[in-house]
mmCIF file of C-alpha atoms in Angstrom:
data_model
loop_
_atom_site.group_PDB
_atom_site.id
_atom_site.type_symbol
_atom_site.label_atom_id
_atom_site.label_comp_id
_atom_site.label_asym_id
_atom_site.label_seq_id
_atom_site.Cartn_x
_atom_site.Cartn_y
_atom_site.Cartn_z
ATOM 1 C CA ASN A 8 -30.477 1.597 -20.015
ATOM 2 C CA ALA A 9 -30.012 5.229 -21.078
ATOM 3 C CA GLY A 10 -26.210 5.343 -20.789
ATOM 4 C CA VAL A 11 -24.969 8.908 -20.243
ATOM 5 C CA THR A 12 -27.518 11.735 -20.366
ATOM 6 C CA GLN A 13 -26.956 15.484 -20.195
ATOM 7 C CA THR A 14 -29.287 18.299 -19.285
ATOM 8 C CA PRO A 15 -29.939 20.764 -20.906
ATOM 9 C CA LYS A 16 -29.154 20.188 -24.576
ATOM 10 C CA PHE A 17 -28.941 23.867 -25.414
ATOM 11 C CA ARG A 18 -28.620 27.018 -23.373
ATOM 12 C CA VAL A 19 -28.016 30.709 -23.982
ATOM 13 C CA LEU A 20 -26.664 32.795 -21.110
ATOM 14 C CA LYS A 21 -25.790 36.452 -20.668
ATOM 15 C CA THR A 22 -22.367 37.372 -19.377
ATOM 16 C CA GLY A 23 -22.292 37.089 -15.592
ATOM 17 C CA GLN A 24 -25.170 34.621 -15.290
ATOM 18 C CA SER A 25 -24.749 31.284 -13.592
ATOM 19 C CA MET A 26 -25.902 27.820 -14.509
ATOM 20 C CA THR A 27 -25.443 24.129 -13.735
ATOM 21 C CA LEU A 28 -25.059 21.360 -16.281
ATOM 22 C CA LEU A 29 -26.187 17.939 -15.146
ATOM 23 C CA CYS A 30 -24.680 14.652 -16.241
ATOM 24 C CA ALA A 31 -26.250 11.340 -15.230
ATOM 25 C CA GLN A 32 -25.162 7.778 -15.958
ATOM 26 C CA ASP A 33 -26.921 4.540 -15.177
ATOM 27 C CA MET A 34 -23.987 2.157 -15.782
ATOM 28 C CA ASN A 35 -22.638 2.269 -12.193
ATOM 29 C CA HIS A 36 -19.375 3.779 -13.478
ATOM 30 C CA GLU A 37 -16.847 5.055 -10.964
ATOM 31 C CA TYR A 38 -15.141 7.657 -13.181
ATOM 32 C CA MET A 39 -16.866 10.668 -14.679
ATOM 33 C CA TYR A 40 -15.466 13.525 -16.758
ATOM 34 C CA TRP A 41 -16.428 16.934 -18.102
ATOM 35 C CA TYR A 42 -14.931 18.098 -21.402
ATOM 36 C CA ARG A 43 -15.360 21.142 -23.553
ATOM 37 C CA GLN A 44 -15.023 20.993 -27.320
ATOM 38 C CA ASP A 45 -14.058 24.030 -29.363
ATOM 39 C CA PRO A 46 -13.335 24.135 -33.114
ATOM 40 C CA GLY A 47 -9.812 22.949 -33.936
ATOM 41 C CA MET A 48 -8.988 22.171 -30.307
ATOM 42 C CA GLY A 49 -10.378 18.716 -29.767
ATOM 43 C CA LEU A 50 -11.702 17.725 -26.342
ATOM 44 C CA ARG A 51 -10.193 19.397 -23.327
ATOM 45 C CA LEU A 52 -10.709 18.058 -19.843
ATOM 46 C CA ILE A 53 -12.271 20.500 -17.381
ATOM 47 C CA HIS A 54 -12.735 18.422 -14.227
ATOM 48 C CA TYR A 55 -13.119 14.781 -13.407
ATOM 49 C CA SER A 56 -14.090 12.454 -10.592
ATOM 50 C CA VAL A 57 -12.827 9.033 -9.647
ATOM 51 C CA GLY A 58 -15.689 8.268 -7.305
ATOM 52 C CA GLU A 59 -18.571 9.643 -5.287
ATOM 53 C CA GLY A 60 -17.501 12.649 -3.220
ATOM 54 C CA THR A 61 -14.223 13.172 -5.122
ATOM 55 C CA THR A 62 -13.295 15.715 -7.782
ATOM 56 C CA ALA A 63 -10.084 16.779 -9.463
ATOM 57 C CA LYS A 64 -8.954 19.480 -11.873
ATOM 58 C CA GLY A 65 -8.284 18.767 -15.511
ATOM 59 C CA GLU A 66 -6.567 20.788 -18.169
ATOM 60 C CA VAL A 67 -8.868 23.851 -18.202
ATOM 61 C CA PRO A 68 -10.619 24.116 -14.816
ATOM 62 C CA ASP A 69 -10.729 27.917 -14.378
ATOM 63 C CA GLY A 70 -14.233 29.373 -14.216
ATOM 64 C CA TYR A 71 -15.886 26.009 -13.488
ATOM 65 C CA ASN A 72 -16.785 24.046 -10.378
ATOM 66 C CA VAL A 73 -18.029 20.497 -10.041
ATOM 67 C CA SER A 74 -19.701 18.218 -7.545
ATOM 68 C CA ARG A 75 -20.217 14.461 -7.309
ATOM 69 C CA LEU A 76 -22.627 13.988 -4.405
ATOM 70 C CA LYS A 77 -24.110 10.852 -5.923
ATOM 71 C CA LYS A 78 -22.238 8.199 -7.899
ATOM 72 C CA GLN A 79 -24.541 8.475 -10.880
ATOM 73 C CA ASN A 80 -24.475 12.294 -11.171
ATOM 74 C CA PHE A 81 -21.725 14.761 -11.988
ATOM 75 C CA LEU A 82 -22.594 18.460 -12.000
ATOM 76 C CA LEU A 83 -20.673 21.224 -13.757
ATOM 77 C CA GLY A 84 -21.270 24.768 -12.552
ATOM 78 C CA LEU A 85 -20.495 28.131 -14.121
ATOM 79 C CA GLU A 86 -20.722 30.801 -11.403
ATOM 80 C CA SER A 87 -20.283 33.809 -13.662
ATOM 81 C CA ALA A 88 -20.422 32.951 -17.336
ATOM 82 C CA ALA A 89 -18.074 34.587 -19.809
ATOM 83 C CA PRO A 90 -18.176 34.597 -23.650
ATOM 84 C CA SER A 91 -14.980 32.500 -23.626
ATOM 85 C CA GLN A 92 -17.078 29.691 -22.134
ATOM 86 C CA THR A 93 -19.178 29.406 -25.270
ATOM 87 C CA SER A 94 -18.591 25.806 -26.259
ATOM 88 C CA VAL A 95 -20.041 22.337 -26.504
ATOM 89 C CA TYR A 96 -19.746 20.469 -23.231
ATOM 90 C CA PHE A 97 -19.530 16.695 -23.105
ATOM 91 C CA CYS A 98 -19.781 14.482 -20.094
ATOM 92 C CA ALA A 99 -18.278 10.997 -20.096
ATOM 93 C CA SER A 100 -18.038 8.039 -17.765
ATOM 94 C CA ARG A 101 -16.105 4.823 -17.538
ATOM 95 C CA VAL A 102 -15.773 1.792 -15.367
ATOM 96 C CA SER A 103 -12.726 1.421 -13.097
ATOM 97 C CA GLY A 104 -10.581 -1.507 -14.206
ATOM 98 C CA GLY A 105 -11.693 -4.072 -16.784
ATOM 99 C CA ALA A 106 -10.205 -5.117 -20.108
ATOM 100 C CA THR A 107 -10.764 -1.727 -21.715
ATOM 101 C CA ASP A 108 -11.252 1.701 -20.218
ATOM 102 C CA THR A 109 -13.755 2.885 -22.791
ATOM 103 C CA GLN A 110 -15.240 6.297 -22.130
ATOM 104 C CA TYR A 111 -18.952 6.629 -22.861
ATOM 105 C CA PHE A 112 -20.001 10.118 -23.827
ATOM 106 C CA GLY A 113 -23.280 11.946 -23.384
ATOM 107 C CA PRO A 114 -24.967 13.796 -26.262
ATOM 108 C CA GLY A 115 -23.504 17.166 -25.277
ATOM 109 C CA THR A 116 -24.743 20.584 -24.175
ATOM 110 C CA ARG A 117 -24.345 23.506 -26.558
ATOM 111 C CA LEU A 118 -23.788 26.655 -24.470
ATOM 112 C CA THR A 119 -23.665 30.183 -25.852
ATOM 113 C CA VAL A 120 -22.672 33.116 -23.633
ATOM 114 C CA LEU A 121 -23.572 36.498 -24.980
ATOM 115 C CA GLY B 27 2.649 18.749 -20.262
ATOM 116 C CA GLN B 28 1.358 15.539 -21.759
ATOM 117 C CA GLN B 29 0.188 16.222 -25.276
ATOM 118 C CA VAL B 30 -0.974 14.146 -28.162
ATOM 119 C CA MET B 31 -0.482 15.635 -31.614
ATOM 120 C CA GLN B 32 -2.748 14.538 -34.451
ATOM 121 C CA ILE B 33 -2.451 15.194 -38.167
ATOM 122 C CA PRO B 34 -3.853 16.168 -40.549
ATOM 123 C CA GLN B 35 -6.514 18.479 -39.179
ATOM 124 C CA TYR B 36 -8.684 18.057 -42.288
ATOM 125 C CA GLN B 37 -8.790 15.461 -45.062
ATOM 126 C CA HIS B 38 -11.012 15.548 -48.150
ATOM 127 C CA VAL B 39 -11.061 12.354 -50.189
ATOM 128 C CA GLN B 40 -12.970 10.974 -53.144
ATOM 129 C CA GLU B 41 -15.286 8.164 -52.191
ATOM 130 C CA GLY B 42 -13.352 4.918 -52.600
ATOM 131 C CA GLU B 43 -9.932 6.454 -51.778
ATOM 132 C CA ASP B 44 -7.997 5.553 -48.653
ATOM 133 C CA PHE B 45 -7.617 7.764 -45.568
ATOM 134 C CA THR B 46 -5.012 7.847 -42.803
ATOM 135 C CA THR B 47 -4.702 9.893 -39.633
ATOM 136 C CA TYR B 48 -1.676 9.927 -37.352
ATOM 137 C CA CYS B 49 -1.062 10.574 -33.671
ATOM 138 C CA ASN B 50 2.176 11.256 -31.891
ATOM 139 C CA SER B 51 3.179 11.639 -28.260
ATOM 140 C CA SER B 52 6.507 12.848 -26.903
ATOM 141 C CA THR B 53 6.270 10.355 -24.030
ATOM 142 C CA THR B 54 5.308 6.712 -23.792
ATOM 143 C CA LEU B 55 1.609 5.910 -23.580
ATOM 144 C CA SER B 56 -0.049 3.255 -21.442
ATOM 145 C CA ASN B 57 -2.570 2.753 -24.166
ATOM 146 C CA ILE B 58 -4.222 4.649 -26.996
ATOM 147 C CA GLN B 59 -7.897 4.801 -27.900
ATOM 148 C CA TRP B 60 -9.650 5.947 -31.056
ATOM 149 C CA TYR B 61 -13.036 7.655 -31.192
ATOM 150 C CA LYS B 62 -15.299 8.767 -34.006
ATOM 151 C CA GLN B 63 -17.564 11.753 -33.868
ATOM 152 C CA ARG B 64 -20.268 12.176 -36.536
ATOM 153 C CA PRO B 65 -21.246 15.756 -37.435
ATOM 154 C CA GLY B 66 -23.489 17.060 -34.602
ATOM 155 C CA GLY B 67 -22.909 13.966 -32.543
ATOM 156 C CA HIS B 68 -20.783 12.851 -29.625
ATOM 157 C CA PRO B 69 -17.528 10.840 -29.614
ATOM 158 C CA VAL B 70 -18.022 7.111 -29.868
ATOM 159 C CA PHE B 71 -15.350 4.611 -28.876
ATOM 160 C CA LEU B 72 -13.838 2.601 -31.722
ATOM 161 C CA ILE B 73 -10.920 0.665 -30.291
ATOM 162 C CA GLN B 74 -8.157 0.488 -27.718
ATOM 163 C CA LEU B 75 -4.543 -0.508 -28.370
ATOM 164 C CA VAL B 76 -2.326 -1.546 -25.493
ATOM 165 C CA LYS B 77 0.626 -3.581 -26.696
ATOM 166 C CA SER B 78 3.757 -2.343 -28.468
ATOM 167 C CA GLY B 79 3.434 -2.870 -32.239
ATOM 168 C CA GLU B 80 -0.204 -3.914 -31.930
ATOM 169 C CA VAL B 81 -2.361 -3.984 -35.055
ATOM 170 C CA LYS B 82 -6.125 -4.343 -34.963
ATOM 171 C CA LYS B 83 -8.661 -4.389 -37.776
ATOM 172 C CA GLN B 84 -12.331 -3.589 -37.871
ATOM 173 C CA LYS B 85 -13.631 -4.291 -41.389
ATOM 174 C CA ARG B 86 -12.078 -1.493 -43.506
ATOM 175 C CA LEU B 87 -10.370 0.191 -40.517
ATOM 176 C CA THR B 88 -6.825 -0.704 -39.476
ATOM 177 C CA PHE B 89 -5.362 0.613 -36.232
ATOM 178 C CA GLN B 90 -1.658 0.475 -35.362
ATOM 179 C CA PHE B 91 0.288 1.226 -32.195
ATOM 180 C CA GLY B 92 3.972 2.003 -32.603
ATOM 181 C CA GLU B 93 6.763 -0.137 -31.261
ATOM 182 C CA ALA B 94 7.779 2.581 -28.798
ATOM 183 C CA LYS B 95 4.132 3.170 -27.790
ATOM 184 C CA LYS B 96 4.446 6.853 -28.747
ATOM 185 C CA ASN B 97 2.542 6.901 -32.023
ATOM 186 C CA SER B 98 -0.508 5.426 -33.605
ATOM 187 C CA SER B 99 -2.417 5.500 -36.879
ATOM 188 C CA LEU B 100 -5.895 4.802 -38.228
ATOM 189 C CA HIS B 101 -6.201 3.786 -41.852
ATOM 190 C CA ILE B 102 -9.514 3.452 -43.686
ATOM 191 C CA THR B 103 -9.474 1.507 -46.929
ATOM 192 C CA ALA B 104 -11.882 2.459 -49.719
ATOM 193 C CA THR B 105 -13.781 5.189 -47.865
ATOM 194 C CA GLN B 106 -17.564 5.338 -47.943
ATOM 195 C CA THR B 107 -19.933 8.210 -47.191
ATOM 196 C CA THR B 108 -20.693 6.630 -43.824
ATOM 197 C CA ASP B 109 -17.065 7.257 -42.793
ATOM 198 C CA VAL B 110 -17.669 11.020 -42.659
ATOM 199 C CA GLY B 111 -16.856 12.538 -39.274
ATOM 200 C CA THR B 112 -13.982 13.536 -37.009
ATOM 201 C CA TYR B 113 -11.613 10.876 -35.785
ATOM 202 C CA PHE B 114 -9.850 11.428 -32.454
ATOM 203 C CA CYS B 115 -7.017 9.562 -30.863
ATOM 204 C CA ALA B 116 -6.755 9.692 -27.079
ATOM 205 C CA GLY B 117 -3.681 8.668 -25.152
ATOM 206 C CA ARG B 118 -3.479 7.461 -21.589
ATOM 207 C CA PHE B 119 -0.269 8.281 -19.750
ATOM 208 C CA GLY B 120 -0.866 5.872 -16.874
ATOM 209 C CA ASN B 121 -3.366 7.870 -14.858
ATOM 210 C CA GLU B 122 -7.112 8.383 -14.721
ATOM 211 C CA LYS B 123 -7.226 10.807 -17.620
ATOM 212 C CA LEU B 124 -7.227 10.597 -21.385
ATOM 213 C CA THR B 125 -5.509 13.258 -23.432
ATOM 214 C CA PHE B 126 -7.262 13.757 -26.749
ATOM 215 C CA GLY B 127 -5.673 14.719 -30.022
ATOM 216 C CA THR B 128 -7.143 17.625 -31.904
ATOM 217 C CA GLY B 129 -8.907 15.326 -34.336
ATOM 218 C CA THR B 130 -8.965 14.798 -38.100
ATOM 219 C CA ARG B 131 -12.115 15.819 -39.908
ATOM 220 C CA LEU B 132 -12.834 13.535 -42.810
ATOM 221 C CA THR B 133 -15.119 14.655 -45.636
ATOM 222 C CA ILE B 134 -16.003 12.450 -48.590
ATOM 223 C CA ILE B 135 -16.504 13.720 -52.102
ATOM 224 C CA PRO B 136 -19.116 11.458 -53.784
#
């Protein structure tokens, strides 16, 4: 049981390049989330999904797209990377319902855009 | 918008001293969660508070949820070097999303 995994762990992009971050969870969770973490700003929600085939915007969605084609995977895409997107990206998942709505986080992807 | 304010941003304490971080929301929360992030790591769930005035303890950690369900605190008694990290509160306003505070980074002076 790996929990939440993220690929890649590190990446350096040039301005204008595109890339996709992959998040996978093996806990059969319905809800999945993408956050970015910047110094002094905590965790800010980019996009989220409440189930396979659904996505919704979070607090800072501009410049990002997401897809949830399979329940266990949640992809975050950057079509044209900008230096302002340099950040650490965390994926999280949680079960729907239950006694607690704990979010389980992946190890993170450190992205640098030059 | 729905915001959760957290103070202080940084706290440096001598090993053995106590530590407290506070969270405040302008609107009532459905519940509040606390997470810990070690340096270079990812956030890890600590606890969830749901009821008005709730107090929960985990060894040296005490979590409180205010009577109006708008504020919360985390208190660590007699800090140890293993307590180093950033502590985040995260409030749920009754929907699918958590709103995280900006975190309090705790450093311990041996």
